[in-house]
Amino acid sequence: MEEKVIYIAGLGLIGGSIALGIKRDHPNYKVLGYNRSDKSREIALERGIVDEATNDFKEFAGLADVIILTVPIKQTINFLKDLATMELKTNVIITDAGSTKGEIVDAAEKYLTGRPVQFVGSHPMAGSHKSGAIAADVNLFENAYYIFTPSTLTKTETISELEDVLSGLHARFIQIDAAEHDRVTSQISHFPHILSASLMEQAGDYANTHEMTNRFAAGGFRDMTRIAESEPGMWTSILVTNKEAVLERIADFKDRLDSIAELISHEDEDGIWNYFNNARLTRKEMEIHKRGGVESSFDLFVDVPDEEDVILQILELLRGTSLVNIHINEENREDSFGILQISFKNAKDLEHAQKVIAENTNYKVTIN
C-alpha cells in the first residue's frame, strides 16, 4: 500500500480535524504538523492527531507529498511565498483551507509558477464554536461541502489525488472558480456576519435608552445574531480579502431596506405581504437544511413543562445519539418553536430523536 507524507500547517479545529479524517482512511500515511503554540502541538501529539510536530514551518516542508495550509489568510499567503524558496518534492500538492480564495490563488500563481509543484485552493465549509486542537473532530466535515478552486498550477490529476487523500473526511467535494467562490460566499457567509454584528451594535446602543431591550431579546433575534460572537481577527481578514464582493452586497442590501421602508411609509399592505411571502418561498427553495454549508445542523424543538428532571428525561431517551448542541429557550418564547432546542448533525439522528420522544412522552415535538 502506497504511503504518503502529509504536512498540515496549523493544528487548530480545521487542521486537526483534517488530520484525523486523513488518518481514518489512510492509517499508513505519515501526518506531520506545524503550529506556533506549544499547547496545540502537545495536544495534537497526545491525541494522535499528528505523528510529529514542529514550531518551524520549514522543517517538514521538504518531506511532504501534500502540504495543507490551515492558517489565517494572510499567513497562508506568507507561507506560499516561503514555499517558493524551499526545496520541495517534485509535484508536491499544495492546498489551503481559507474562507476566501481569490487572493490566495493569485498568491500561489505569483510565487509558485515555474516550480515543479501543484496548487489548488480549498475551502472546507464546516466549523464549530469550539477552537484549537482539543476541539478537533473526525466527523466535522461529514456531508459538508469541501470546495476546490483550481489554479493554473492545478494538473488534471491534482484534485482527484486530493480527494483520495481526504476521503476519510466524508465530505462532499465540489469545484468552483475562485472568483465565483468569493462572490457566492460574500452573500451567504460574509455579508450575514456584517449584518449580525450591525444588529448587535444597534441593539446595544438602543438598550442604553430602552433597558428592556436586552431582557426581551430572544427567539429570532438570538438566532440572527448568534454569529456576532465569531472571532474578530478572522472576519477582519476575510472581509479585506473579499472587499469588492462584500461592498457590492452591502450596497444591494441598502437598496432593499429602502424599498421595504417605502412600502411601510405608504402603508402598502399588499406590498409588505408580498415582501415577506417572497422571502418565505425563497427560503423554502434553498438547501439551508442540508448538511452542505457552514455550521448547518438539524434542529428539533420540544415543548416541555418547567419540571424537575424533564431535560434529563429527554436526554436519557437520546442516549447513544450524537448531539451537536442543546439550548433552553427559557425567557422570551414569542417566536420559538419550543422551550428545548436540540441540534443534530444529520437527518437520520433527527428523525430518530423525533420518533423516540414522540413515542415516549406527550410533549409537542417540532422539526425546523
CSV table of C-alpha atoms in Angstrom, one decimal:
chain,number,residue,atom,x,y,z
A,1,MET,CA,0.0,0.0,0.0
A,2,GLU,CA,1.4,3.4,-1.0
A,3,GLU,CA,2.5,5.6,1.8
A,4,LYS,CA,2.4,9.4,1.7
A,5,VAL,CA,3.7,12.1,3.9
A,6,ILE,CA,1.1,14.8,4.7
A,7,TYR,CA,2.1,18.1,6.2
A,8,ILE,CA,-0.6,20.2,7.9
A,9,ALA,CA,0.4,23.7,8.9
A,10,GLY,CA,-2.0,24.9,11.6
A,11,LEU,CA,-3.2,22.4,14.2
A,12,GLY,CA,-6.4,24.1,15.3
A,13,LEU,CA,-10.0,22.9,14.8
A,14,ILE,CA,-9.8,22.7,11.0
A,15,GLY,CA,-6.2,21.4,10.6
A,16,GLY,CA,-6.7,18.9,13.4
A,17,SER,CA,-10.0,17.6,12.0
A,18,ILE,CA,-8.5,17.2,8.6
A,19,ALA,CA,-5.6,15.2,10.1
A,20,LEU,CA,-8.0,12.9,11.9
A,21,GLY,CA,-10.0,12.4,8.7
A,22,ILE,CA,-6.9,11.5,6.7
A,23,LYS,CA,-5.8,9.0,9.4
A,24,ARG,CA,-9.2,7.3,9.4
A,25,ASP,CA,-8.9,6.2,5.7
A,26,HIS,CA,-5.1,6.2,5.4
A,27,PRO,CA,-3.6,4.9,8.7
A,28,ASN,CA,-0.4,4.1,6.8
A,29,TYR,CA,0.1,7.8,5.9
A,30,LYS,CA,2.6,9.8,8.0
A,31,VAL,CA,1.0,13.1,9.2
A,32,LEU,CA,3.3,15.9,10.2
A,33,GLY,CA,2.1,19.1,11.8
A,34,TYR,CA,3.2,22.7,12.3
A,35,ASN,CA,1.9,25.0,15.0
A,36,ARG,CA,3.4,28.1,16.6
A,37,SER,CA,2.0,27.4,20.1
A,38,ASP,CA,3.4,24.7,22.3
A,39,LYS,CA,0.0,23.8,23.7
A,40,SER,CA,-1.7,22.9,20.4
A,41,ARG,CA,1.4,20.8,19.3
A,42,GLU,CA,1.3,18.9,22.6
A,43,ILE,CA,-2.4,18.2,22.4
A,44,ALA,CA,-2.1,17.1,18.7
A,45,LEU,CA,0.7,14.7,19.7
A,46,GLU,CA,-1.2,13.4,22.8
A,47,ARG,CA,-4.4,12.7,20.8
A,48,GLY,CA,-2.5,11.1,17.9
A,49,ILE,CA,-3.7,13.8,15.5
A,50,VAL,CA,-0.2,14.0,14.1
A,51,ASP,CA,2.8,11.7,14.2
A,52,GLU,CA,5.3,14.6,14.6
A,53,ALA,CA,5.0,18.3,15.2
A,54,THR,CA,7.2,21.4,14.9
A,55,ASN,CA,7.2,25.1,15.5
A,56,ASP,CA,9.4,25.7,12.5
A,57,PHE,CA,7.3,25.7,9.3
A,58,LYS,CA,10.3,25.0,7.1
A,59,GLU,CA,11.3,21.8,9.0
A,60,PHE,CA,8.9,19.4,7.4
A,61,ALA,CA,8.0,21.1,4.1
A,62,GLY,CA,10.6,19.2,2.0
A,63,LEU,CA,9.4,15.8,3.3
A,64,ALA,CA,5.8,16.2,2.2
A,65,ASP,CA,3.8,14.8,-0.7
A,66,VAL,CA,0.9,17.0,0.3
A,67,ILE,CA,1.0,20.3,2.2
A,68,ILE,CA,-2.2,21.7,3.6
A,69,LEU,CA,-2.1,25.3,5.0
A,70,THR,CA,-4.8,25.7,7.6
A,71,VAL,CA,-3.7,29.0,9.0
A,72,PRO,CA,-5.2,32.6,8.7
A,73,ILE,CA,-5.4,34.0,5.2
A,74,LYS,CA,-2.5,36.5,5.4
A,75,GLN,CA,-0.3,33.8,7.0
A,76,THR,CA,-1.3,31.4,4.2
A,77,ILE,CA,-0.1,33.9,1.6
A,78,ASN,CA,3.2,34.4,3.5
A,79,PHE,CA,3.7,30.6,3.7
A,80,LEU,CA,3.1,30.3,-0.1
A,81,LYS,CA,5.8,32.9,-0.5
A,82,ASP,CA,8.1,30.9,1.8
A,83,LEU,CA,7.4,27.7,0.0
A,84,ALA,CA,8.7,29.2,-3.3
A,85,THR,CA,12.2,29.4,-1.7
A,86,MET,CA,12.3,25.9,-0.3
A,87,GLU,CA,13.4,22.5,-1.7
A,88,LEU,CA,10.2,20.6,-2.1
A,89,LYS,CA,9.4,17.2,-3.5
A,90,THR,CA,8.7,17.2,-7.2
A,91,ASN,CA,4.9,17.5,-7.9
A,92,VAL,CA,4.1,18.1,-4.3
A,93,ILE,CA,0.4,19.1,-3.9
A,94,ILE,CA,-0.1,22.4,-2.0
A,95,THR,CA,-3.5,23.5,-0.9
A,96,ASP,CA,-5.1,25.6,1.8
A,97,ALA,CA,-8.3,26.0,3.9
A,98,GLY,CA,-9.0,29.7,3.6
A,99,SER,CA,-12.5,31.2,3.6
A,100,THR,CA,-11.7,33.5,0.7
A,101,LYS,CA,-9.9,32.2,-2.4
A,102,GLY,CA,-9.1,34.9,-4.9
A,103,GLU,CA,-6.1,36.4,-3.1
A,104,ILE,CA,-4.7,33.0,-2.1
A,105,VAL,CA,-4.9,31.6,-5.6
A,106,ASP,CA,-3.4,34.8,-7.0
A,107,ALA,CA,-0.5,34.5,-4.5
A,108,ALA,CA,0.1,30.8,-5.3
A,109,GLU,CA,0.3,31.6,-9.1
A,110,LYS,CA,2.6,34.6,-8.4
A,111,TYR,CA,5.1,32.8,-6.1
A,112,LEU,CA,4.9,29.2,-7.3
A,113,THR,CA,4.7,29.5,-11.0
A,114,GLY,CA,7.8,27.8,-12.6
A,115,ARG,CA,8.2,25.5,-9.6
A,116,PRO,CA,7.5,21.7,-10.0
A,117,VAL,CA,4.5,21.9,-7.7
A,118,GLN,CA,0.8,21.5,-7.9
A,119,PHE,CA,-1.6,24.0,-6.2
A,120,VAL,CA,-5.4,24.1,-5.8
A,121,GLY,CA,-7.3,26.3,-3.4
A,122,SER,CA,-9.6,24.7,-0.9
A,123,HIS,CA,-12.4,25.8,1.4
A,124,PRO,CA,-13.9,23.2,3.8
A,125,MET,CA,-17.2,24.6,4.7
A,126,ALA,CA,-17.7,23.4,8.2
A,127,GLY,CA,-16.9,24.9,11.6
A,128,SER,CA,-17.7,25.0,15.3
A,129,HIS,CA,-17.9,27.5,18.2
A,130,LYS,CA,-15.0,25.5,19.7
A,131,SER,CA,-11.4,26.0,18.7
A,132,GLY,CA,-7.9,24.6,18.9
A,133,ALA,CA,-6.5,21.1,18.6
A,134,ILE,CA,-8.6,20.0,21.6
A,135,ALA,CA,-11.7,20.5,19.5
A,136,ALA,CA,-10.6,18.5,16.5
A,137,ASP,CA,-13.4,16.2,15.4
A,138,VAL,CA,-13.0,13.4,12.8
A,139,ASN,CA,-16.7,13.9,11.8
A,140,LEU,CA,-16.5,17.7,11.5
A,141,PHE,CA,-16.7,17.7,7.7
A,142,GLU,CA,-19.2,14.8,7.3
A,143,ASN,CA,-21.6,15.7,4.4
A,144,ALA,CA,-20.3,19.3,4.3
A,145,TYR,CA,-19.1,20.9,1.1
A,146,TYR,CA,-15.3,20.8,0.6
A,147,ILE,CA,-14.7,23.3,-2.2
A,148,PHE,CA,-11.7,23.2,-4.6
A,149,THR,CA,-10.8,26.3,-6.6
A,150,PRO,CA,-8.4,25.3,-9.4
A,151,SER,CA,-5.4,27.5,-10.4
A,152,THR,CA,-3.0,27.5,-13.4
A,153,LEU,CA,-0.9,25.2,-11.2
A,154,THR,CA,-3.7,22.6,-10.9
A,155,LYS,CA,-3.0,19.5,-13.1
A,156,THR,CA,-5.5,17.0,-14.4
A,157,GLU,CA,-4.9,14.6,-11.6
A,158,THR,CA,-4.4,17.1,-8.7
A,159,ILE,CA,-7.9,17.3,-7.4
A,160,SER,CA,-8.6,13.5,-7.7
A,161,GLU,CA,-5.5,12.8,-5.8
A,162,LEU,CA,-6.5,15.2,-3.0
A,163,GLU,CA,-10.0,13.7,-2.9
A,164,ASP,CA,-8.4,10.4,-2.3
A,165,VAL,CA,-6.2,11.8,0.5
A,166,LEU,CA,-9.2,13.5,2.1
A,167,SER,CA,-11.6,10.6,1.6
A,168,GLY,CA,-11.8,10.0,5.3
A,169,LEU,CA,-13.4,13.4,5.9
A,170,HIS,CA,-16.6,12.0,4.3
A,171,ALA,CA,-17.1,15.5,2.8
A,172,ARG,CA,-18.9,16.5,-0.4
A,173,PHE,CA,-16.2,17.6,-2.9
A,174,ILE,CA,-17.1,20.3,-5.4
A,175,GLN,CA,-15.1,22.5,-7.8
A,176,ILE,CA,-15.7,26.2,-8.5
A,177,ASP,CA,-13.8,29.2,-9.9
A,178,ALA,CA,-12.1,31.2,-7.1
A,179,ALA,CA,-13.7,34.5,-8.1
A,180,GLU,CA,-17.2,32.9,-8.2
A,181,HIS,CA,-16.5,31.3,-4.8
A,182,ASP,CA,-15.8,34.7,-3.3
A,183,ARG,CA,-18.9,36.2,-4.9
A,184,VAL,CA,-21.2,33.4,-3.6
A,185,THR,CA,-19.7,33.4,0.0
A,186,SER,CA,-19.9,37.1,0.2
A,187,GLN,CA,-23.7,36.7,0.0
A,188,ILE,CA,-24.3,33.6,2.2
A,189,SER,CA,-21.5,33.9,4.7
A,190,HIS,CA,-19.5,37.2,4.7
A,191,PHE,CA,-22.4,39.7,4.5
A,192,PRO,CA,-24.5,37.9,7.1
A,193,HIS,CA,-21.7,38.3,9.6
A,194,ILE,CA,-21.7,42.0,8.9
A,195,LEU,CA,-25.5,42.2,9.3
A,196,SER,CA,-25.4,40.2,12.6
A,197,ALA,CA,-22.7,42.4,14.1
A,198,SER,CA,-24.6,45.5,13.0
A,199,LEU,CA,-27.8,44.3,14.6
A,200,MET,CA,-25.9,43.7,17.9
A,201,GLU,CA,-24.3,47.2,17.7
A,202,GLN,CA,-27.7,48.8,17.0
A,203,ALA,CA,-29.4,46.8,19.8
A,204,GLY,CA,-26.6,47.6,22.3
A,205,ASP,CA,-26.9,51.4,21.6
A,206,TYR,CA,-30.7,51.1,21.8
A,207,ALA,CA,-30.5,49.4,25.1
A,208,ASN,CA,-28.8,52.4,26.6
A,209,THR,CA,-32.2,54.3,26.5
A,210,HIS,CA,-34.6,51.3,26.4
A,211,GLU,CA,-33.3,49.0,29.1
A,212,MET,CA,-35.8,46.2,28.4
A,213,THR,CA,-34.2,45.6,25.0
A,214,ASN,CA,-31.6,43.2,26.5
A,215,ARG,CA,-34.2,41.3,28.5
A,216,PHE,CA,-36.6,40.7,25.7
A,217,ALA,CA,-34.0,39.7,23.1
A,218,ALA,CA,-34.6,36.1,22.3
A,219,GLY,CA,-36.1,33.9,19.6
A,220,GLY,CA,-35.4,35.3,16.1
A,221,PHE,CA,-33.1,38.0,17.4
A,222,ARG,CA,-31.0,35.4,19.1
A,223,ASP,CA,-30.8,33.2,16.0
A,224,MET,CA,-29.9,36.1,13.7
A,225,THR,CA,-27.1,37.4,16.0
A,226,ARG,CA,-25.5,34.2,17.1
A,227,ILE,CA,-22.7,34.6,14.6
A,228,ALA,CA,-21.9,38.0,16.0
A,229,GLU,CA,-19.8,36.1,18.6
A,230,SER,CA,-17.4,35.0,15.9
A,231,GLU,CA,-13.6,35.7,16.2
A,232,PRO,CA,-13.0,39.3,15.1
A,233,GLY,CA,-9.5,38.7,13.7
A,234,MET,CA,-10.7,36.0,11.3
A,235,TRP,CA,-13.5,38.1,10.0
A,236,THR,CA,-11.3,41.2,9.5
A,237,SER,CA,-9.1,39.1,7.3
A,238,ILE,CA,-12.0,37.6,5.3
A,239,LEU,CA,-13.6,41.0,4.6
A,240,VAL,CA,-10.4,42.8,3.5
A,241,THR,CA,-9.6,39.9,1.1
A,242,ASN,CA,-13.0,39.9,-0.4
A,243,LYS,CA,-13.6,43.6,-0.3
A,244,GLU,CA,-15.3,44.2,-3.7
A,245,ALA,CA,-17.8,41.5,-3.5
A,246,VAL,CA,-18.8,42.4,0.1
A,247,LEU,CA,-19.2,46.1,-0.6
A,248,GLU,CA,-21.4,45.2,-3.6
A,249,ARG,CA,-23.6,43.1,-1.3
A,250,ILE,CA,-23.8,45.9,1.3
A,251,ALA,CA,-24.9,48.4,-1.4
A,252,ASP,CA,-27.5,46.0,-2.7
A,253,PHE,CA,-28.9,45.5,0.8
A,254,LYS,CA,-29.2,49.2,1.4
A,255,ASP,CA,-31.5,49.4,-1.7
A,256,ARG,CA,-33.6,46.6,-0.4
A,257,LEU,CA,-34.0,48.3,3.0
A,258,ASP,CA,-35.0,51.5,1.2
A,259,SER,CA,-37.7,49.5,-0.7
A,260,ILE,CA,-39.3,48.0,2.3
A,261,ALA,CA,-39.1,51.4,4.1
A,262,GLU,CA,-41.0,52.9,1.2
A,263,LEU,CA,-43.7,50.2,1.5
A,264,ILE,CA,-44.1,50.7,5.2
A,265,SER,CA,-44.2,54.5,4.8
A,266,HIS,CA,-47.1,54.2,2.4
A,267,GLU,CA,-48.8,51.5,4.4
A,268,ASP,CA,-48.8,49.3,1.3
A,269,GLU,CA,-50.1,46.1,3.0
A,270,ASP,CA,-50.1,44.1,-0.2
A,271,GLY,CA,-46.5,45.1,-0.9
A,272,ILE,CA,-45.4,44.3,2.6
A,273,TRP,CA,-47.3,40.9,2.4
A,274,ASN,CA,-45.5,40.1,-0.8
A,275,TYR,CA,-42.2,41.1,0.6
A,276,PHE,CA,-42.5,38.6,3.4
A,277,ASN,CA,-44.1,35.9,1.3
A,278,ASN,CA,-41.3,36.1,-1.3
A,279,ALA,CA,-38.7,35.7,1.4
A,280,ARG,CA,-40.6,32.7,2.8
A,281,LEU,CA,-40.9,31.0,-0.5
A,282,THR,CA,-37.2,31.7,-1.4
A,283,ARG,CA,-36.0,30.2,1.9
A,284,LYS,CA,-38.1,27.1,1.3
A,285,GLU,CA,-36.4,26.6,-2.1
A,286,MET,CA,-32.8,26.9,-0.7
A,287,GLU,CA,-30.9,23.9,0.6
A,288,ILE,CA,-30.5,25.6,4.0
A,289,HIS,CA,-31.5,22.5,5.9
A,290,LYS,CA,-29.0,20.2,4.2
A,291,ARG,CA,-25.6,19.5,5.7
A,292,GLY,CA,-23.8,21.3,3.0
A,293,GLY,CA,-22.8,24.6,4.4
A,294,VAL,CA,-21.1,26.3,7.3
A,295,GLU,CA,-22.3,25.2,10.7
A,296,SER,CA,-25.5,23.8,9.3
A,297,SER,CA,-27.4,21.4,11.6
A,298,PHE,CA,-30.8,19.7,12.1
A,299,ASP,CA,-32.9,21.2,14.8
A,300,LEU,CA,-35.7,19.6,17.0
A,301,PHE,CA,-37.9,21.7,19.2
A,302,VAL,CA,-39.7,20.1,22.2
A,303,ASP,CA,-42.4,21.9,24.3
A,304,VAL,CA,-41.5,20.6,27.8
A,305,PRO,CA,-43.0,21.7,31.1
A,306,ASP,CA,-41.0,23.5,33.7
A,307,GLU,CA,-40.5,20.5,35.9
A,308,GLU,CA,-37.5,18.9,37.7
A,309,ASP,CA,-35.5,16.4,35.6
A,310,VAL,CA,-37.5,16.9,32.4
A,311,ILE,CA,-34.4,17.7,30.4
A,312,LEU,CA,-32.6,14.6,31.8
A,313,GLN,CA,-35.6,12.5,30.8
A,314,ILE,CA,-35.3,13.7,27.2
A,315,LEU,CA,-31.5,13.2,27.1
A,316,GLU,CA,-31.9,9.7,28.5
A,317,LEU,CA,-34.2,8.8,25.6
A,318,LEU,CA,-31.5,10.1,23.2
A,319,ARG,CA,-28.7,8.0,24.8
A,320,GLY,CA,-26.3,6.9,22.1
A,321,THR,CA,-27.4,9.6,19.6
A,322,SER,CA,-24.8,12.2,18.6
A,323,LEU,CA,-25.9,15.7,19.5
A,324,VAL,CA,-24.4,19.0,18.2
A,325,ASN,CA,-26.0,21.3,20.8
A,326,ILE,CA,-28.7,21.8,23.3
A,327,HIS,CA,-30.4,25.1,24.0
A,328,ILE,CA,-33.1,26.1,26.5
A,329,ASN,CA,-35.3,28.9,25.3
A,330,GLU,CA,-36.2,29.9,28.8
A,331,GLU,CA,-37.1,33.6,28.6
A,332,ASN,CA,-38.9,35.2,25.7
A,333,ARG,CA,-40.5,32.4,23.6
A,334,GLU,CA,-42.6,34.7,21.3
A,335,ASP,CA,-41.2,33.2,18.1
A,336,SER,CA,-39.6,29.9,19.3
A,337,PHE,CA,-41.0,26.5,18.3
A,338,GLY,CA,-40.4,25.0,21.8
A,339,ILE,CA,-38.5,25.6,25.0
A,340,LEU,CA,-35.9,22.8,24.4
A,341,GLN,CA,-33.9,23.1,21.1
A,342,ILE,CA,-31.7,20.1,20.3
A,343,SER,CA,-29.4,20.1,17.2
A,344,PHE,CA,-28.1,17.1,15.4
A,345,LYS,CA,-25.5,16.5,12.7
A,346,ASN,CA,-27.7,14.6,10.3
A,347,ALA,CA,-31.3,13.9,9.3
A,348,LYS,CA,-31.1,10.3,10.5
A,349,ASP,CA,-30.4,11.2,14.1
A,350,LEU,CA,-33.0,14.0,13.9
A,351,GLU,CA,-35.8,11.6,12.7
A,352,HIS,CA,-34.8,9.0,15.3
A,353,ALA,CA,-35.0,11.6,18.1
A,354,GLN,CA,-38.4,12.8,16.9
A,355,LYS,CA,-39.7,9.3,16.9
A,356,VAL,CA,-38.4,8.3,20.3
A,357,ILE,CA,-39.5,11.5,22.1
A,358,ALA,CA,-43.0,11.3,20.5
A,359,GLU,CA,-43.5,7.7,21.4
A,360,ASN,CA,-42.3,8.0,25.0
A,361,THR,CA,-43.7,11.4,26.0
A,362,ASN,CA,-46.8,13.6,25.4
A,363,TYR,CA,-44.7,16.6,24.6
A,364,LYS,CA,-45.1,18.5,21.3
A,365,VAL,CA,-42.2,17.9,19.0
A,366,THR,CA,-41.4,20.1,16.0
A,367,ILE,CA,-38.8,19.9,13.3
A,368,ASN,CA,-37.5,23.1,11.9
